[in-house]
mmCIF file of C-alpha atoms and ligand atoms in Angstrom:
data_model
loop_
_atom_site.group_PDB
_atom_site.id
_atom_site.type_symbol
_atom_site.label_atom_id
_atom_site.label_comp_id
_atom_site.label_asym_id
_atom_site.label_seq_id
_atom_site.Cartn_x
_atom_site.Cartn_y
_atom_site.Cartn_z
ATOM 1 C CA MET A 1 18.270 -16.683 -25.514
ATOM 2 C CA LYS A 2 20.078 -13.523 -26.457
ATOM 3 C CA ALA A 3 21.126 -10.518 -24.432
ATOM 4 C CA HIS A 4 19.126 -7.367 -25.163
ATOM 5 C CA LYS A 5 21.241 -4.242 -24.949
ATOM 6 C CA ILE A 6 19.581 -1.377 -23.100
ATOM 7 C CA ALA A 7 22.622 0.914 -22.993
ATOM 8 C CA ASP A 8 26.402 0.620 -22.952
ATOM 9 C CA SER A 9 27.353 -2.298 -20.722
ATOM 10 C CA LEU A 10 23.736 -2.852 -19.664
ATOM 11 C CA PHE A 11 21.702 -5.816 -20.873
ATOM 12 C CA CYS A 12 18.354 -7.448 -20.249
ATOM 13 C CA VAL A 13 18.863 -11.202 -19.939
ATOM 14 C CA TYR A 14 15.576 -12.979 -19.551
ATOM 15 C CA ALA A 15 13.821 -16.345 -19.587
ATOM 16 C CA ASP A 16 10.430 -17.050 -21.117
ATOM 17 C CA ILE A 17 8.396 -19.399 -18.969
ATOM 18 C CA ALA A 18 5.958 -21.791 -20.640
ATOM 19 C CA SER A 19 4.447 -23.929 -17.924
ATOM 20 C CA ASP A 20 1.165 -25.386 -16.716
ATOM 21 C CA GLU A 21 2.289 -24.576 -13.206
ATOM 22 C CA LEU A 22 0.311 -21.724 -11.732
ATOM 23 C CA PHE A 23 2.086 -18.459 -10.920
ATOM 24 C CA GLU A 24 2.425 -18.217 -7.139
ATOM 25 C CA GLY A 25 0.634 -21.574 -7.130
ATOM 26 C CA ILE A 26 -2.664 -19.718 -7.760
ATOM 27 C CA TRP A 27 -2.789 -17.726 -10.992
ATOM 28 C CA PRO A 28 -2.896 -19.320 -14.457
ATOM 29 C CA ILE A 29 -0.401 -18.111 -17.054
ATOM 30 C CA PRO A 30 -1.653 -19.700 -20.297
ATOM 31 C CA ARG A 31 0.494 -17.312 -22.362
ATOM 32 C CA GLY A 32 3.477 -17.621 -20.038
ATOM 33 C CA VAL A 33 5.473 -15.042 -18.153
ATOM 34 C CA SER A 34 9.017 -13.755 -18.413
ATOM 35 C CA LEU A 35 11.637 -13.669 -15.696
ATOM 36 C CA ASN A 36 13.882 -10.718 -16.477
ATOM 37 C CA SER A 37 17.317 -10.203 -14.995
ATOM 38 C CA TYR A 38 19.709 -7.395 -15.842
ATOM 39 C CA LEU A 39 23.465 -7.409 -16.323
ATOM 40 C CA VAL A 40 25.362 -4.198 -15.539
ATOM 41 C CA LYS A 41 29.068 -4.059 -16.279
ATOM 42 C CA GLY A 42 31.593 -1.600 -14.909
ATOM 43 C CA GLU A 43 34.996 -2.705 -13.711
ATOM 44 C CA LYS A 44 32.850 -5.015 -11.587
ATOM 45 C CA THR A 45 29.765 -6.866 -12.774
ATOM 46 C CA ALA A 46 26.310 -6.848 -11.206
ATOM 47 C CA LEU A 47 23.373 -9.108 -11.921
ATOM 48 C CA ILE A 48 20.042 -7.635 -10.882
ATOM 49 C CA ASP A 49 17.415 -10.182 -9.838
ATOM 50 C CA LEU A 50 17.670 -13.904 -10.354
ATOM 51 C CA ILE A 51 15.279 -16.670 -11.356
ATOM 52 C CA ARG A 52 13.891 -19.929 -10.122
ATOM 53 C CA ASP A 53 14.593 -23.226 -11.854
ATOM 54 C CA TRP A 54 11.425 -23.131 -13.919
ATOM 55 C CA SER A 55 10.935 -23.999 -17.579
ATOM 56 C CA GLY A 56 14.670 -23.998 -18.262
ATOM 57 C CA ALA A 57 15.169 -20.464 -16.946
ATOM 58 C CA PRO A 58 18.762 -20.934 -15.680
ATOM 59 C CA ARG A 59 19.884 -22.248 -19.070
ATOM 60 C CA GLN A 60 18.113 -19.411 -20.895
ATOM 61 C CA ILE A 61 19.732 -16.780 -18.702
ATOM 62 C CA GLU A 62 23.103 -18.471 -18.941
ATOM 63 C CA GLU A 63 22.972 -18.317 -22.746
ATOM 64 C CA ALA A 64 22.076 -14.643 -22.669
ATOM 65 C CA LEU A 65 24.833 -13.860 -20.175
ATOM 66 C CA ALA A 66 27.337 -15.633 -22.409
ATOM 67 C CA GLU A 67 26.283 -13.477 -25.351
ATOM 68 C CA ALA A 68 26.972 -10.408 -23.230
ATOM 69 C CA GLY A 69 30.387 -11.771 -22.292
ATOM 70 C CA ALA A 70 29.441 -12.781 -18.764
ATOM 71 C CA SER A 71 28.429 -15.832 -16.766
ATOM 72 C CA PHE A 72 26.909 -16.664 -13.403
ATOM 73 C CA GLU A 73 30.484 -17.295 -12.245
ATOM 74 C CA SER A 74 31.725 -13.869 -13.375
ATOM 75 C CA VAL A 75 29.167 -11.880 -11.396
ATOM 76 C CA ASP A 76 30.616 -9.806 -8.532
ATOM 77 C CA TYR A 77 27.336 -8.576 -7.094
ATOM 78 C CA LEU A 78 23.940 -10.223 -7.105
ATOM 79 C CA ILE A 79 21.307 -7.581 -6.375
ATOM 80 C CA LEU A 80 17.990 -8.944 -5.132
ATOM 81 C CA ASN A 81 15.301 -6.296 -5.338
ATOM 82 C CA HIS A 82 12.714 -8.780 -4.113
ATOM 83 C CA LEU A 83 12.997 -12.177 -2.499
ATOM 84 C CA GLU A 84 9.934 -13.989 -3.818
ATOM 85 C CA PRO A 85 11.209 -17.319 -5.109
ATOM 86 C CA ASP A 86 10.307 -16.639 -8.753
ATOM 87 C CA HIS A 87 13.357 -14.329 -8.577
ATOM 88 C CA THR A 88 15.455 -16.199 -6.060
ATOM 89 C CA GLY A 89 14.567 -19.907 -6.185
ATOM 90 C CA TRP A 90 17.843 -20.672 -7.951
ATOM 91 C CA LEU A 91 19.929 -18.821 -5.356
ATOM 92 C CA GLY A 92 21.385 -21.988 -3.807
ATOM 93 C CA GLU A 93 22.706 -23.211 -7.161
ATOM 94 C CA PHE A 94 23.960 -19.707 -8.011
ATOM 95 C CA ARG A 95 25.877 -19.645 -4.738
ATOM 96 C CA ARG A 96 27.316 -23.099 -5.384
ATOM 97 C CA ARG A 97 28.628 -21.881 -8.729
ATOM 98 C CA ASN A 98 29.725 -18.494 -7.471
ATOM 99 C CA PRO A 99 30.792 -18.628 -3.805
ATOM 100 C CA GLY A 100 32.390 -15.195 -3.936
ATOM 101 C CA ALA A 101 29.615 -12.932 -5.190
ATOM 102 C CA GLU A 102 28.208 -10.428 -2.729
ATOM 103 C CA ILE A 103 24.438 -10.707 -2.348
ATOM 104 C CA ILE A 104 22.779 -7.330 -1.889
ATOM 105 C CA ALA A 105 19.271 -6.643 -0.592
ATOM 106 C CA THR A 106 17.416 -4.588 1.996
ATOM 107 C CA ALA A 107 17.668 -5.660 5.644
ATOM 108 C CA LYS A 108 14.373 -7.510 5.371
ATOM 109 C CA GLY A 109 15.524 -9.024 2.098
ATOM 110 C CA ILE A 110 18.739 -10.321 3.658
ATOM 111 C CA ASN A 111 16.685 -11.905 6.445
ATOM 112 C CA LEU A 112 14.734 -13.770 3.768
ATOM 113 C CA VAL A 113 17.980 -14.877 2.082
ATOM 114 C CA LYS A 114 18.862 -16.481 5.392
ATOM 115 C CA SER A 115 15.464 -17.991 6.128
ATOM 116 C CA PHE A 116 14.562 -19.195 2.630
ATOM 117 C CA TYR A 117 18.018 -20.313 1.505
ATOM 118 C CA LYS A 118 20.010 -20.745 4.740
ATOM 119 C CA GLU A 119 22.714 -18.598 3.182
ATOM 120 C CA GLU A 120 24.904 -16.607 5.548
ATOM 121 C CA ARG A 121 27.968 -15.795 3.423
ATOM 122 C CA GLY A 122 28.718 -12.600 1.562
ATOM 123 C CA LEU A 123 25.522 -10.755 2.383
ATOM 124 C CA LYS A 124 25.238 -6.984 2.269
ATOM 125 C CA VAL A 125 22.362 -4.878 3.532
ATOM 126 C CA VAL A 126 21.545 -1.674 1.661
ATOM 127 C CA LYS A 127 19.101 1.040 2.569
ATOM 128 C CA ASP A 128 17.450 3.958 0.893
ATOM 129 C CA GLY A 129 19.869 6.045 -1.172
ATOM 130 C CA ASP A 130 22.841 3.719 -0.772
ATOM 131 C CA LYS A 131 25.082 3.464 -3.817
ATOM 132 C CA LEU A 132 27.117 0.674 -5.318
ATOM 133 C CA ASP A 133 30.183 1.693 -7.294
ATOM 134 C CA LEU A 134 30.896 -0.826 -10.024
ATOM 135 C CA GLY A 135 33.938 1.142 -11.192
ATOM 136 C CA GLY A 136 32.854 3.585 -13.845
ATOM 137 C CA ARG A 137 29.213 2.846 -13.108
ATOM 138 C CA GLU A 138 27.015 3.539 -10.123
ATOM 139 C CA LEU A 139 23.805 1.918 -8.968
ATOM 140 C CA VAL A 140 21.495 3.537 -6.412
ATOM 141 C CA PHE A 141 18.999 1.666 -4.227
ATOM 142 C CA PHE A 142 15.551 2.866 -3.230
ATOM 143 C CA GLU A 143 13.477 1.022 -0.685
ATOM 144 C CA THR A 144 9.957 0.602 -2.030
ATOM 145 C CA PRO A 145 8.336 -1.537 0.651
ATOM 146 C CA ASN A 146 5.259 -3.599 -0.151
ATOM 147 C CA ILE A 147 5.486 -3.494 -3.922
ATOM 148 C CA HIS A 148 4.541 -6.115 -3.148
ATOM 149 C CA TRP A 149 6.482 -7.663 -0.256
ATOM 150 C CA PRO A 150 7.864 -5.726 2.719
ATOM 151 C CA GLU A 151 11.488 -6.178 1.646
ATOM 152 C CA THR A 152 11.149 -4.835 -1.889
ATOM 153 C CA MET A 153 13.464 -2.197 -3.314
ATOM 154 C CA MET A 154 14.222 -0.781 -6.742
ATOM 155 C CA THR A 155 17.644 -0.136 -8.250
ATOM 156 C CA TYR A 156 18.535 2.811 -10.488
ATOM 157 C CA ASP A 157 21.382 3.040 -12.958
ATOM 158 C CA SER A 158 22.285 6.726 -13.100
ATOM 159 C CA ALA A 159 24.318 6.423 -16.303
ATOM 160 C CA SER A 160 21.448 5.182 -18.450
ATOM 161 C CA GLY A 161 18.483 6.368 -16.382
ATOM 162 C CA THR A 162 17.210 2.793 -16.080
ATOM 163 C CA LEU A 163 14.982 1.835 -13.166
ATOM 164 C CA PHE A 164 15.054 -1.856 -12.253
ATOM 165 C CA SER A 165 11.664 -2.204 -10.624
ATOM 166 C CA CYS A 166 11.300 -5.978 -10.169
ATOM 167 C CA ASP A 167 7.575 -6.803 -9.788
ATOM 168 C CA GLY A 168 6.556 -3.150 -10.071
ATOM 169 C CA PHE A 169 5.465 -2.239 -13.629
ATOM 170 C CA GLY A 170 5.416 -5.942 -14.532
ATOM 171 C CA SER A 171 2.986 -8.088 -16.489
ATOM 172 C CA PHE A 172 2.098 -11.669 -17.277
ATOM 173 C CA GLY A 173 2.834 -12.886 -20.806
ATOM 174 C CA ALA A 174 5.988 -14.411 -22.262
ATOM 175 C CA LEU A 175 8.008 -12.076 -24.489
ATOM 176 C CA GLY A 176 8.941 -14.365 -27.381
ATOM 177 C CA GLY A 177 12.373 -12.987 -28.173
ATOM 178 C CA ARG A 178 11.663 -9.254 -27.983
ATOM 179 C CA VAL A 179 11.749 -7.163 -24.836
ATOM 180 C CA PHE A 180 11.400 -3.449 -25.678
ATOM 181 C CA ASP A 181 8.121 -1.530 -25.874
ATOM 182 C CA ASP A 182 8.974 -0.239 -29.364
ATOM 183 C CA GLU A 183 9.328 -3.809 -30.668
ATOM 184 C CA PHE A 184 5.674 -4.776 -30.158
ATOM 185 C CA SER A 185 2.650 -3.992 -32.343
ATOM 186 C CA ALA A 186 -0.453 -2.214 -31.073
ATOM 187 C CA GLU A 187 -2.249 -5.573 -30.954
ATOM 188 C CA GLU A 188 0.542 -7.104 -28.913
ATOM 189 C CA HIS A 189 0.485 -4.127 -26.568
ATOM 190 C CA SER A 190 -3.262 -4.723 -26.071
ATOM 191 C CA PHE A 191 -2.482 -8.272 -25.033
ATOM 192 C CA TYR A 192 0.176 -7.175 -22.542
ATOM 193 C CA GLU A 193 -2.116 -4.474 -21.230
ATOM 194 C CA ARG A 194 -4.820 -7.066 -20.488
ATOM 195 C CA GLU A 195 -2.297 -9.399 -18.933
ATOM 196 C CA GLY A 196 -0.736 -6.486 -17.067
ATOM 197 C CA LEU A 197 -4.080 -5.605 -15.519
ATOM 198 C CA ARG A 198 -4.622 -9.235 -14.515
ATOM 199 C CA TYR A 199 -1.113 -9.363 -13.035
ATOM 200 C CA TYR A 200 -1.731 -6.146 -11.095
ATOM 201 C CA ALA A 201 -5.180 -7.235 -9.866
ATOM 202 C CA ASN A 202 -3.923 -10.680 -8.873
ATOM 203 C CA ILE A 203 -0.617 -9.763 -7.278
ATOM 204 C CA VAL A 204 -0.211 -6.066 -6.567
ATOM 205 C CA SER A 205 -3.690 -4.595 -6.037
ATOM 206 C CA SER A 206 -3.766 -5.038 -2.276
ATOM 207 C CA PHE A 207 -0.707 -2.773 -2.096
ATOM 208 C CA SER A 208 -1.906 0.093 -4.282
ATOM 209 C CA ALA A 209 -1.226 2.735 -1.633
ATOM 210 C CA PHE A 210 2.402 1.600 -1.600
ATOM 211 C CA VAL A 211 2.537 1.735 -5.397
ATOM 212 C CA GLU A 212 1.465 5.372 -5.286
ATOM 213 C CA ARG A 213 3.945 6.105 -2.514
ATOM 214 C CA GLY A 214 6.763 4.366 -4.396
ATOM 215 C CA ILE A 215 6.071 6.248 -7.624
ATOM 216 C CA GLN A 216 5.953 9.531 -5.741
ATOM 217 C CA LYS A 217 9.267 8.733 -4.083
ATOM 218 C CA LEU A 218 10.962 8.061 -7.439
ATOM 219 C CA GLU A 219 9.406 11.067 -9.150
ATOM 220 C CA ALA A 220 12.600 13.128 -9.005
ATOM 221 C CA LEU A 221 14.615 10.515 -10.904
ATOM 222 C CA ASP A 222 15.257 10.989 -14.582
ATOM 223 C CA ILE A 223 13.752 7.654 -15.641
ATOM 224 C CA LYS A 224 14.580 6.927 -19.252
ATOM 225 C CA CYS A 225 13.828 3.218 -19.111
ATOM 226 C CA VAL A 226 11.625 1.096 -16.839
ATOM 227 C CA ALA A 227 13.015 -2.414 -16.578
ATOM 228 C CA PRO A 228 10.749 -4.748 -14.583
ATOM 229 C CA SER A 229 11.401 -8.394 -13.823
ATOM 230 C CA HIS A 230 8.274 -9.578 -15.653
ATOM 231 C CA GLY A 231 7.241 -8.383 -19.087
ATOM 232 C CA ILE A 232 8.107 -5.508 -21.400
ATOM 233 C CA VAL A 233 11.113 -3.221 -20.909
ATOM 234 C CA TRP A 234 9.905 0.354 -21.450
ATOM 235 C CA ARG A 235 12.646 2.351 -23.164
ATOM 236 C CA LYS A 236 10.610 4.374 -25.681
ATOM 237 C CA ASN A 237 7.795 5.446 -23.412
ATOM 238 C CA PRO A 238 8.601 4.646 -19.782
ATOM 239 C CA ARG A 239 5.984 7.109 -18.637
ATOM 240 C CA ALA A 240 3.245 4.953 -20.220
ATOM 241 C CA ILE A 241 3.717 2.088 -17.779
ATOM 242 C CA ILE A 242 4.158 4.429 -14.804
ATOM 243 C CA GLU A 243 0.873 6.190 -15.670
ATOM 244 C CA ARG A 244 -0.825 2.830 -16.179
ATOM 245 C CA TYR A 245 0.238 1.701 -12.721
ATOM 246 C CA LEU A 246 -1.010 4.958 -11.226
ATOM 247 C CA LYS A 247 -4.354 4.353 -12.938
ATOM 248 C CA TYR A 248 -4.504 0.811 -11.547
ATOM 249 C CA ALA A 249 -3.607 2.078 -8.080
ATOM 250 C CA GLY A 250 -6.499 4.533 -8.417
ATOM 251 C CA TYR A 251 -8.893 1.627 -9.005
ATOM 252 C CA SER A 252 -8.201 0.587 -5.409
ATOM 253 C CA ARG A 253 -9.462 4.000 -4.253
ATOM 254 C CA GLY A 254 -12.696 3.787 -6.235
ATOM 255 C CA LYS A 255 -11.422 5.698 -9.280
ATOM 256 C CA THR A 256 -12.674 2.880 -11.482
ATOM 257 C CA GLU A 257 -13.844 2.617 -15.077
ATOM 258 C CA PRO A 258 -17.526 3.164 -15.906
ATOM 259 C CA SER A 259 -18.025 -0.472 -16.801
ATOM 260 C CA ILE A 260 -19.753 -3.533 -15.379
ATOM 261 C CA ALA A 261 -18.083 -6.857 -14.594
ATOM 262 C CA VAL A 262 -20.599 -9.670 -14.977
ATOM 263 C CA ILE A 263 -19.588 -12.828 -13.121
ATOM 264 C CA TRP A 264 -21.867 -15.786 -13.246
ATOM 265 C CA GLY A 265 -22.346 -19.494 -12.664
ATOM 266 C CA SER A 266 -25.382 -21.599 -13.491
ATOM 267 C CA MET A 267 -26.168 -25.266 -12.935
ATOM 268 C CA TYR A 268 -28.894 -25.928 -15.492
ATOM 269 C CA GLY A 269 -29.470 -22.599 -17.220
ATOM 270 C CA ASN A 270 -32.176 -21.020 -15.018
ATOM 271 C CA THR A 271 -29.827 -18.432 -13.524
ATOM 272 C CA LYS A 272 -28.400 -17.907 -17.014
ATOM 273 C CA GLN A 273 -31.877 -17.060 -18.360
ATOM 274 C CA GLY A 274 -32.240 -14.349 -15.737
ATOM 275 C CA LEU A 275 -28.743 -13.072 -16.421
ATOM 276 C CA ASP A 276 -29.509 -12.765 -20.124
ATOM 277 C CA ALA A 277 -32.367 -10.420 -19.227
ATOM 278 C CA VAL A 278 -30.042 -8.312 -17.039
ATOM 279 C CA ILE A 279 -27.554 -8.107 -19.905
ATOM 280 C CA ARG A 280 -30.334 -6.975 -22.262
ATOM 281 C CA GLY A 281 -30.958 -4.130 -19.838
ATOM 282 C CA ILE A 282 -27.264 -3.243 -19.641
ATOM 283 C CA GLU A 283 -26.998 -3.244 -23.427
ATOM 284 C CA ALA A 284 -30.133 -1.138 -23.788
ATOM 285 C CA GLU A 285 -28.370 1.540 -21.729
ATOM 286 C CA GLY A 286 -25.198 1.184 -23.798
ATOM 287 C CA ALA A 287 -22.954 0.412 -20.820
ATOM 288 C CA PRO A 288 -19.697 -1.470 -21.444
ATOM 289 C CA TYR A 289 -19.417 -4.813 -19.667
ATOM 290 C CA THR A 290 -17.269 -7.920 -19.390
ATOM 291 C CA VAL A 291 -18.470 -11.455 -18.734
ATOM 292 C CA ASN A 292 -16.730 -14.244 -16.829
ATOM 293 C CA ARG A 293 -18.288 -17.586 -16.040
ATOM 294 C CA VAL A 294 -17.149 -19.521 -12.990
ATOM 295 C CA PRO A 295 -15.783 -22.076 -12.480
ATOM 296 C CA ASP A 296 -15.221 -22.461 -16.238
ATOM 297 C CA GLU A 297 -12.896 -19.458 -16.230
ATOM 298 C CA ASP A 298 -10.364 -19.036 -13.470
ATOM 299 C CA VAL A 299 -11.190 -16.427 -10.841
ATOM 300 C CA SER A 300 -8.026 -14.573 -11.881
ATOM 301 C CA TYR A 301 -9.868 -13.122 -14.910
ATOM 302 C CA ALA A 302 -13.013 -12.151 -12.996
ATOM 303 C CA LEU A 303 -10.799 -10.492 -10.407
ATOM 304 C CA ALA A 304 -9.122 -8.311 -13.036
ATOM 305 C CA ASN A 305 -12.436 -7.241 -14.558
ATOM 306 C CA ALA A 306 -14.029 -6.587 -11.180
ATOM 307 C CA PHE A 307 -10.994 -4.612 -10.010
ATOM 308 C CA GLN A 308 -11.270 -2.079 -12.808
ATOM 309 C CA SER A 309 -15.086 -1.861 -13.003
ATOM 310 C CA ARG A 310 -17.395 0.424 -11.074
ATOM 311 C CA ALA A 311 -20.219 -2.114 -10.893
ATOM 312 C CA LEU A 312 -20.709 -5.868 -10.717
ATOM 313 C CA VAL A 313 -23.403 -8.367 -11.572
ATOM 314 C CA LEU A 314 -23.096 -11.571 -9.581
ATOM 315 C CA ALA A 315 -25.388 -14.295 -10.848
ATOM 316 C CA MET A 316 -25.490 -17.616 -9.024
ATOM 317 C CA PRO A 317 -28.013 -20.251 -8.038
ATOM 318 C CA THR A 318 -28.551 -21.488 -4.521
ATOM 319 C CA TYR A 319 -26.657 -24.734 -4.036
ATOM 320 C CA GLU A 320 -27.377 -26.918 -1.000
ATOM 321 C CA TYR A 321 -28.892 -24.014 0.988
ATOM 322 C CA ALA A 322 -25.959 -21.700 0.254
ATOM 323 C CA MET A 323 -24.139 -19.943 -2.591
ATOM 324 C CA PHE A 324 -23.044 -21.767 -5.711
ATOM 325 C CA PRO A 325 -19.605 -22.826 -4.382
ATOM 326 C CA PRO A 326 -17.482 -21.322 -7.195
ATOM 327 C CA MET A 327 -19.064 -17.933 -6.452
ATOM 328 C CA ALA A 328 -18.290 -18.339 -2.764
ATOM 329 C CA TYR A 329 -14.654 -18.708 -3.812
ATOM 330 C CA VAL A 330 -14.901 -15.587 -6.003
ATOM 331 C CA LEU A 331 -16.190 -13.576 -3.052
ATOM 332 C CA ASP A 332 -13.495 -14.947 -0.786
ATOM 333 C CA ILE A 333 -10.829 -13.844 -3.272
ATOM 334 C CA PHE A 334 -12.524 -10.437 -3.655
ATOM 335 C CA ARG A 335 -12.422 -9.957 0.107
ATOM 336 C CA ARG A 336 -8.761 -10.954 0.287
ATOM 337 C CA LYS A 337 -7.921 -8.630 -2.627
ATOM 338 C CA HIS A 338 -9.925 -5.707 -1.234
ATOM 339 C CA ILE A 339 -12.392 -5.335 -4.099
ATOM 340 C CA PHE A 340 -14.171 -2.505 -2.316
ATOM 341 C CA ASP A 341 -16.613 0.251 -3.264
ATOM 342 C CA LYS A 342 -18.654 -1.360 -6.038
ATOM 343 C CA THR A 343 -22.302 -1.095 -6.960
ATOM 344 C CA VAL A 344 -23.563 -4.662 -7.167
ATOM 345 C CA LEU A 345 -26.576 -6.508 -8.472
ATOM 346 C CA ARG A 346 -26.945 -10.079 -7.237
ATOM 347 C CA ILE A 347 -29.410 -12.401 -8.918
ATOM 348 C CA GLY A 348 -30.086 -16.137 -8.970
ATOM 349 C CA SER A 349 -32.445 -19.054 -9.094
ATOM 350 C CA TRP A 350 -33.276 -21.530 -6.353
ATOM 351 C CA GLY A 351 -35.070 -24.884 -6.394
ATOM 352 C CA TRP A 352 -37.017 -25.737 -3.258
ATOM 353 C CA VAL A 353 -35.612 -23.240 -0.787
ATOM 354 C CA GLY A 354 -33.182 -20.298 -0.989
ATOM 355 C CA GLY A 355 -29.983 -19.824 0.963
ATOM 356 C CA ALA A 356 -27.533 -17.990 -1.288
ATOM 357 C CA LYS A 357 -28.829 -14.645 0.021
ATOM 358 C CA LYS A 358 -27.915 -15.302 3.651
ATOM 359 C CA GLU A 359 -24.420 -16.514 2.897
ATOM 360 C CA TYR A 360 -23.858 -13.752 0.336
ATOM 361 C CA GLU A 361 -24.838 -10.997 2.735
ATOM 362 C CA ALA A 362 -22.430 -12.313 5.343
ATOM 363 C CA ALA A 363 -19.671 -12.668 2.732
ATOM 364 C CA ILE A 364 -19.876 -9.066 1.531
ATOM 365 C CA GLU A 365 -20.134 -7.416 4.938
ATOM 366 C CA ALA A 366 -16.563 -6.121 4.817
ATOM 367 C CA LEU A 367 -16.626 -5.033 1.175
ATOM 368 C CA ARG A 368 -18.375 -1.635 1.392
ATOM 369 C CA TRP A 369 -20.578 -2.518 -1.562
ATOM 370 C CA GLU A 370 -23.720 -0.667 -2.496
ATOM 371 C CA SER A 371 -26.457 -3.021 -3.627
ATOM 372 C CA VAL A 372 -29.015 -2.608 -6.358
ATOM 373 C CA PRO A 373 -32.019 -4.628 -5.015
ATOM 374 C CA SER A 374 -31.290 -8.322 -5.463
ATOM 375 C CA MET A 375 -33.584 -10.568 -7.431
ATOM 376 C CA GLU A 376 -34.186 -14.256 -6.835
ATOM 377 C CA TRP A 377 -36.738 -16.599 -8.365
ATOM 378 C CA THR A 378 -37.875 -20.201 -8.109
ATOM 379 C CA GLY A 379 -36.815 -22.514 -10.909
ATOM 380 C CA ALA A 380 -37.091 -20.869 -14.321
ATOM 381 C CA PRO A 381 -37.840 -17.121 -14.369
ATOM 382 C CA THR A 382 -41.315 -16.026 -15.445
ATOM 383 C CA ILE A 383 -41.931 -13.384 -18.117
ATOM 384 C CA GLN A 384 -42.682 -10.857 -15.374
ATOM 385 C CA GLU A 385 -39.483 -11.746 -13.548
ATOM 386 C CA LEU A 386 -37.468 -11.390 -16.729
ATOM 387 C CA LEU A 387 -38.895 -7.904 -17.218
ATOM 388 C CA VAL A 388 -37.896 -6.956 -13.677
ATOM 389 C CA LEU A 389 -34.417 -8.368 -14.260
ATOM 390 C CA GLU A 390 -34.051 -6.327 -17.424
ATOM 391 C CA GLU A 391 -35.001 -3.213 -15.478
ATOM 392 C CA ARG A 392 -32.427 -4.063 -12.807
ATOM 393 C CA GLY A 393 -29.801 -4.289 -15.538
ATOM 394 C CA LYS A 394 -30.798 -0.835 -16.795
ATOM 395 C CA GLU A 395 -30.728 0.567 -13.281
ATOM 396 C CA LEU A 396 -27.220 -0.777 -12.687
ATOM 397 C CA ALA A 397 -26.029 0.577 -16.039
ATOM 398 C CA ARG A 398 -27.386 4.025 -15.210
ATOM 399 C CA SER A 399 -25.643 3.962 -11.829
ATOM 400 C CA ILE A 400 -22.156 3.960 -13.358
ATOM 401 C CA ARG A 401 -22.584 7.071 -15.467
HETATM 402 FE FE1 FEO B 501 7.828 -11.743 -9.345
HETATM 403 FE FE2 FEO B 501 6.674 -11.073 -6.218
HETATM 404 O O1 FEO B 501 7.670 -11.976 -7.505
#
């Protein structure tokens, strides 16, 4: 891995992760993720954010540091914007190799250094507006709590105007040897935008109010480069990723896209037949929609589509007197991730007796959803039922205009 120069004496050193292991133990990353750290050199040297020992990350970072004329051993300050172990899991080994470096974090962050890593030596608490003089270079710290853990902060390099935002402004997707926004094609940007939305919906969405607050707090800074700890480094158009995050935060307040997220599961095709009729209705009205089948596709993708869409179709059969279990999991995740304020059409087939309805209604109680009248049928849908389903699809499509 090479070091990517952002400005004089400032480098992005990062590791591409290719692993079957789920991110946070939950979210699939089939196209990987990057763990970005940043090296800032004055008379003293700072490393901003670390890594976990995952997919050869320590070796990758070590190679990049060497190219920039540094090493884990030469670091004077290790700045931890966020303590989640994807950025800190290797802290014990770092400390073994560098017993003298000062570890810098917020007060809550330092508590996590102690509790996660049992490290008590060389710890320094910083708070909002505190500065670190590297000798010819100054870093400033801004507490940005709950983006997305309570201890999170961001670090700003005044000389270059670079904001080190850790998880904020991040994305899934390995980088493949390039890091800067101006090094990727439009097609590649589309990929990172999709993966960025999934990352936001999966990891950050519950904390959207804090994202807005954090962005507002940093508004006065002259941000020339946004340097997150996952994904693209935005040096050409830093405003693009800030605006994108503001848009995503707005989704949490109901400022969603006029689109429909269709999420479905079917045992033997009877629910699917009904869903096809609903989709015919949606298409007849010309409404944009996405489709995710569960459990074939991980809930992570349905969550991203539902998060940004104004309306949902949930199609599931009754299974053993209750909801099709993969859809019960979808709704549980939606509740945990606060997928509020949607217009929803639920449909599905049942065999000898229903049951999905009762469980569904209990599951969505806290979600503030508005329902288009549900539609259930026995076994395979009749022609008349298919016509009703098509109308329901049209009605839902009209509701998002
Ligand atoms: Fe990338 Fe919340 O850790």
